[in-house]
CSV table of C-alpha atoms in Angstrom, one decimal:
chain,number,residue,atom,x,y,z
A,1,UNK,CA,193.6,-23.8,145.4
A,2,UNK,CA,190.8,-23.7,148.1
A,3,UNK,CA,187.4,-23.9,146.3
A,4,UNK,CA,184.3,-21.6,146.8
A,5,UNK,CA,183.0,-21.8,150.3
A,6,UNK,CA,179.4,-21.6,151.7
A,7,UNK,CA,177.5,-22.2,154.6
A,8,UNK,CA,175.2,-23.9,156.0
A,9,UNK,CA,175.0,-27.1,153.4
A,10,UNK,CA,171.1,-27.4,154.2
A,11,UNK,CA,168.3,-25.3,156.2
A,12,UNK,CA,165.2,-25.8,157.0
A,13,UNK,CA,163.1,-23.5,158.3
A,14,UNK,CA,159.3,-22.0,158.6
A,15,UNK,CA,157.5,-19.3,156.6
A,16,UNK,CA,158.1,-15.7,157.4
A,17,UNK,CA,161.3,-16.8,159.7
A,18,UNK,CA,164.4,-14.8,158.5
A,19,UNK,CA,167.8,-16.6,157.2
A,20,UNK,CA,171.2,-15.9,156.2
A,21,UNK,CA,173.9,-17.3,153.8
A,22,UNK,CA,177.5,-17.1,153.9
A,23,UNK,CA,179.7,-17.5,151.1
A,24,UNK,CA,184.0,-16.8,150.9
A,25,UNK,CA,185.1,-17.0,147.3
A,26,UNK,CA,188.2,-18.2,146.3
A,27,UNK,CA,191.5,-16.1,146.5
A,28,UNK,CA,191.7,-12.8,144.8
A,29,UNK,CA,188.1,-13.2,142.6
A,30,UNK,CA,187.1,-9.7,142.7
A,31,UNK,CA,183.4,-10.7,141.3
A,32,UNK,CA,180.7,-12.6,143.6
A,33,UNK,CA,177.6,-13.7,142.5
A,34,UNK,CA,174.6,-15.6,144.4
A,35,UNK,CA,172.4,-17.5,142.2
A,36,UNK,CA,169.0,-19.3,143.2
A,37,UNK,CA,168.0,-22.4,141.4
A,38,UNK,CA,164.7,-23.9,141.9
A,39,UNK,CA,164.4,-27.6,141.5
A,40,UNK,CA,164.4,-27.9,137.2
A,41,UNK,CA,165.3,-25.2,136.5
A,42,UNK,CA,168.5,-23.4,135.7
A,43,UNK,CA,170.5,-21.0,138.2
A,44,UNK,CA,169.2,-17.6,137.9
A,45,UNK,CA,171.2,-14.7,139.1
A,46,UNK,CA,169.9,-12.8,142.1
A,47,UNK,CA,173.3,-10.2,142.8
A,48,UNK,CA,176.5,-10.0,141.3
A,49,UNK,CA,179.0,-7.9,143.4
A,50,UNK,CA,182.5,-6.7,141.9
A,51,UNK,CA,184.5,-5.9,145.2
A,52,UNK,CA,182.0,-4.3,147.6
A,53,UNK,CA,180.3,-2.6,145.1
A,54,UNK,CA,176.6,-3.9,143.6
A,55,UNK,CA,177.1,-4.6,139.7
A,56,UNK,CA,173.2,-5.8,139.3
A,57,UNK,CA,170.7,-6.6,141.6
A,58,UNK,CA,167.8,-6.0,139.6
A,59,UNK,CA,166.4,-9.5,140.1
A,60,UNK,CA,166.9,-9.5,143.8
A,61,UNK,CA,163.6,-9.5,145.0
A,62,UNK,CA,164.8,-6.3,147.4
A,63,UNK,CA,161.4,-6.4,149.7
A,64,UNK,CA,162.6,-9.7,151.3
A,65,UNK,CA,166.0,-10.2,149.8
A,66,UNK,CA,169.6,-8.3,151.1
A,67,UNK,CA,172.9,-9.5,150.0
A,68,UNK,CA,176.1,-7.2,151.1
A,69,UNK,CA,179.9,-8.0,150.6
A,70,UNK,CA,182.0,-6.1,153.4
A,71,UNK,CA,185.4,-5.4,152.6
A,72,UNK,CA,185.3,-7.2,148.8
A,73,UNK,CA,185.4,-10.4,150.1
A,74,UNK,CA,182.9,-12.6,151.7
A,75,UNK,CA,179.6,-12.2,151.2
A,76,UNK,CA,175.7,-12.6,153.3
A,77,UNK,CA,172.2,-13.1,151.5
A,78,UNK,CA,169.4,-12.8,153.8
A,79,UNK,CA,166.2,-13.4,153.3
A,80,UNK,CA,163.2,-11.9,156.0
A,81,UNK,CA,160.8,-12.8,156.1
A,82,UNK,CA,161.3,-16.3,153.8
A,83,UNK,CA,157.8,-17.4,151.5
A,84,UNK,CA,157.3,-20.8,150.5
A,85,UNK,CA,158.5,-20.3,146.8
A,86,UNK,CA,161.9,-19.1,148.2
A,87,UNK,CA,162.6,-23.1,148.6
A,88,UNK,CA,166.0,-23.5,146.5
A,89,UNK,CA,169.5,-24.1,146.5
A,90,UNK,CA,171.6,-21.1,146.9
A,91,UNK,CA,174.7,-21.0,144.5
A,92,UNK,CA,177.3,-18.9,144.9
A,93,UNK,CA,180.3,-18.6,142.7
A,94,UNK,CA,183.0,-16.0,141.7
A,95,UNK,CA,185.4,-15.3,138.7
A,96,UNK,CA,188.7,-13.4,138.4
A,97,UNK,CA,188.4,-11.7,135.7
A,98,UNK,CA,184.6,-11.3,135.0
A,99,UNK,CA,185.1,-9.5,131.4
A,100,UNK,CA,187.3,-11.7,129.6
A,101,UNK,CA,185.3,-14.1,127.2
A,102,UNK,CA,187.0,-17.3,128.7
A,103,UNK,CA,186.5,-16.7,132.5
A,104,UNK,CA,184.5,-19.2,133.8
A,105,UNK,CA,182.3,-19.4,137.1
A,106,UNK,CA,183.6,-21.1,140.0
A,107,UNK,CA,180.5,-22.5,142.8
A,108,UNK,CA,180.2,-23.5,145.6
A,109,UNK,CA,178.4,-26.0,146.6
A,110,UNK,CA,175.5,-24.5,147.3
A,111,UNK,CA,173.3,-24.3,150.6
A,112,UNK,CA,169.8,-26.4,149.9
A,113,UNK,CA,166.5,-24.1,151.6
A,114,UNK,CA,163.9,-25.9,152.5
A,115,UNK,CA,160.8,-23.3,153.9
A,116,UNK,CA,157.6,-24.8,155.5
B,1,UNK,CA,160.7,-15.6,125.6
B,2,UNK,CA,163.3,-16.9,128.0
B,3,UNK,CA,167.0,-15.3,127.2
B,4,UNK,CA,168.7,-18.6,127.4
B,5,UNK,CA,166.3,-21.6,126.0
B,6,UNK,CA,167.0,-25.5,125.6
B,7,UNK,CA,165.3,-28.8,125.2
B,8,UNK,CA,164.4,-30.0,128.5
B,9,UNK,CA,164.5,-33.4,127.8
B,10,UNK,CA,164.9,-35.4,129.7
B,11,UNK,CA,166.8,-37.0,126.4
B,12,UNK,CA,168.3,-40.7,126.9
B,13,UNK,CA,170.6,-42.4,124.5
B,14,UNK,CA,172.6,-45.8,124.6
B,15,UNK,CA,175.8,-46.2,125.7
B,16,UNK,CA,178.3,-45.6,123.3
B,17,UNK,CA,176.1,-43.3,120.7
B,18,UNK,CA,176.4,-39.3,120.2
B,19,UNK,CA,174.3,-37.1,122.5
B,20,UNK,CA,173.2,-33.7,121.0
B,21,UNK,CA,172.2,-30.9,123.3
B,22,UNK,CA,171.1,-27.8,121.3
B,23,UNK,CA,170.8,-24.2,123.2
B,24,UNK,CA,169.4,-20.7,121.4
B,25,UNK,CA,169.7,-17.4,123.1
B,26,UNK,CA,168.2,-14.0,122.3
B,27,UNK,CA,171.0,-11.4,123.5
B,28,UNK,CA,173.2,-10.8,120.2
B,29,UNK,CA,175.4,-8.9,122.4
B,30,UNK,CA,176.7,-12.4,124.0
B,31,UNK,CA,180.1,-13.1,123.4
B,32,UNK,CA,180.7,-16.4,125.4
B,33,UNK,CA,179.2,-19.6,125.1
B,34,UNK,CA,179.3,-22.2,128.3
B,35,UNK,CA,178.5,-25.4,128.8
B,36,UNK,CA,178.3,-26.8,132.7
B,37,UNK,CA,177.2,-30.0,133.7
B,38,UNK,CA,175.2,-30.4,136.7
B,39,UNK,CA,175.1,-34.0,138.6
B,40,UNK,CA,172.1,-34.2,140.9
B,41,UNK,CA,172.4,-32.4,144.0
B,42,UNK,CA,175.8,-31.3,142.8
B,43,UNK,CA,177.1,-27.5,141.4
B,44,UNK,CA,177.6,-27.0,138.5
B,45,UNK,CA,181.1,-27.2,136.6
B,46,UNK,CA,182.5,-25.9,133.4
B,47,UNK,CA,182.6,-28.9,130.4
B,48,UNK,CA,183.4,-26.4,127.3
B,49,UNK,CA,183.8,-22.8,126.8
B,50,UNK,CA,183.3,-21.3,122.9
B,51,UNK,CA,183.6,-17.7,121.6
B,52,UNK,CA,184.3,-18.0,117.8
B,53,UNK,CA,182.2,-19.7,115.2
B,54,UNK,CA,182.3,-23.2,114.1
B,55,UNK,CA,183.5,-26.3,116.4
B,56,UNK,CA,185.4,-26.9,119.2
B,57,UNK,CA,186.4,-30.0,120.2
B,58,UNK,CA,187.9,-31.5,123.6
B,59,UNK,CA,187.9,-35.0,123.8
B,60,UNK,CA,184.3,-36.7,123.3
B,61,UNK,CA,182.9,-33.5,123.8
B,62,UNK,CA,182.4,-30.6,120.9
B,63,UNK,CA,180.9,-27.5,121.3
B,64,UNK,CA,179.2,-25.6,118.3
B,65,UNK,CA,178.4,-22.1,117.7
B,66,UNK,CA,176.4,-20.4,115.2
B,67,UNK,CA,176.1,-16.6,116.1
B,68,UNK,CA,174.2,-15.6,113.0
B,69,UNK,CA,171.7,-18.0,114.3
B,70,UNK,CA,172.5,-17.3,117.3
B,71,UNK,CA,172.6,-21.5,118.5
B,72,UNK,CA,175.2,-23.2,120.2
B,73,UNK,CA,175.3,-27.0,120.3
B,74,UNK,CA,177.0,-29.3,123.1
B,75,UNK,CA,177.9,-33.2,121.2
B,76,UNK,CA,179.1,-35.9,123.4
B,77,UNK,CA,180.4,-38.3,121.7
B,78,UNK,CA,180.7,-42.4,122.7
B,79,UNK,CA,178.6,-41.7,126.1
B,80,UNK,CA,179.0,-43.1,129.1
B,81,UNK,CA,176.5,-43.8,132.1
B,82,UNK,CA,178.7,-41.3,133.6
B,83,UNK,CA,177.8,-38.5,131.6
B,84,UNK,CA,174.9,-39.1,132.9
B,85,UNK,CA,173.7,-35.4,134.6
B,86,UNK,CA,171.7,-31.9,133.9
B,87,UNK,CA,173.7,-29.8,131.0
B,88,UNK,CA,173.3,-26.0,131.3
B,89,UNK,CA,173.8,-24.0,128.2
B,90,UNK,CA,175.6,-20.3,130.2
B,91,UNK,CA,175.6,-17.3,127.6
B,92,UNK,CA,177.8,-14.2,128.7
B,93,UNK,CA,177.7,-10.6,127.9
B,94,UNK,CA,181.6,-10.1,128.1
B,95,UNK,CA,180.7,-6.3,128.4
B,96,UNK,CA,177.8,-6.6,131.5
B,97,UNK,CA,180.0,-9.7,132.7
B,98,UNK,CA,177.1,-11.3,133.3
B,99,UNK,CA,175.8,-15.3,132.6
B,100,UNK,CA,173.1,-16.0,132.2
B,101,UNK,CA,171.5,-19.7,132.3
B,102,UNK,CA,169.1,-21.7,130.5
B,103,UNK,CA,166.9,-24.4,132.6
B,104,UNK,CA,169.4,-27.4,131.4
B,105,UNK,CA,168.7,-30.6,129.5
B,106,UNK,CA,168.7,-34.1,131.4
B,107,UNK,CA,170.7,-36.6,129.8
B,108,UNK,CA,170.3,-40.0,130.7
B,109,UNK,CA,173.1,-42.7,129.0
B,110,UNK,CA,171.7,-46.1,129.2
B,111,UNK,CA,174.0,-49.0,129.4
């Protein structure tokens, strides 16, 4: 079974420069979610998507942050223009059935945003 | 008050004893109880899952759960530099079908 996918693995880029994210979940997960997790601290959920449809964003800082998931399966975050405290590694990870109480989350492994 | 909280650590133990990783959460509408571990620079992947009350064991690892307290406990038993790594305590609402995660505990297994 092919794993969670993202891309790039690391980026590096200036303040106020825009970037994007790309993430394909594994086979047939209907839910997608894009966690940030700044160094020490645990991941902390930006958008959770079941399908194409938004399930919460409400910690998706929406000024500077977009995510969308076209056709209920892969998935973009952008961020424009990027800050300095957006440094952190982007998780994303997806579940089949996201209300049973054993489903687990499956990540990727993770794209590492370094801003200047 | 954070939703998920646990001891930071970083906690270090010899090889061969019993770690003890302790996690309290504040939403008494959460229904499942994760553990992942986290090696550095690594995702995070599922150790132990718990639901009910009491233990749950699976291999050296057991999971507690105390939802009257609302405490769940991660115990490693016999550790190994390998279990060396960050362990994040996840807490779902089955019903939002959303985790969410503490900041982790650094464990550190000295030979």
């Amino acid at each position: 079974e092919a794993g969670v996918a993202q891309s790039p693995r690391y980026k590096i880029i200036e303040k106020r420069q825009s970037v994007a994210f790309w993430c394909n979940p594994i086979s047939g997960h209907a839910t997608l979610y894009w966690y940030q997790q700044i160094l020490g601290q645990g991941p902390k959920l930006l958008i959770q998507f079941q399908n194409n449809g938004v399930v919460d964003d409400s910690q998706l800082p929406k000024d500077r942050f977009s995510a969308e998931r076209l056709k209920g399966v892969d998935s973009t975050l952008k961020i424009q223009p990027a800050k300095l405290e957006d440094s952190a590694v982007y998780l994303c990870a997806s579940s089949y059935r996201v209300q049973a109480t054993n489903e687990k989350l499956f990540f990727g492994s993770g794209t590492q945003l370094s801003v200047l | 008050q954070k939703e998920v909280e646990q001891n930071s650590g970083p906690l270090s133990v010899p090889e061969g004893a019993i770690a003890s990783l302790n996690c309290t959460y504040s939403d008494r509408g959460s229904q499942s109880f994760f553990w992942y571990r986290q090696y550095s620079g690594k995702s995070p992947e599922l150790i132990m899952f718990i639901y009910s009350n009491g233990d749950k064991e699976d291999g050296r690892f057991t999971a507690q759960l105390n939802k009257a307290s609302q405490y769940v406990s991660l115990l490693i038993r016999d550790s190994q530099p390998s279990d060396s790594a960050t362990y994040l305590c996840a807490v779902k609402n089955t019903n939002a079908g959303k985790s969410t995660f503490g900041d982790g505990t650094t464990l550190t297994v000295k030979p």
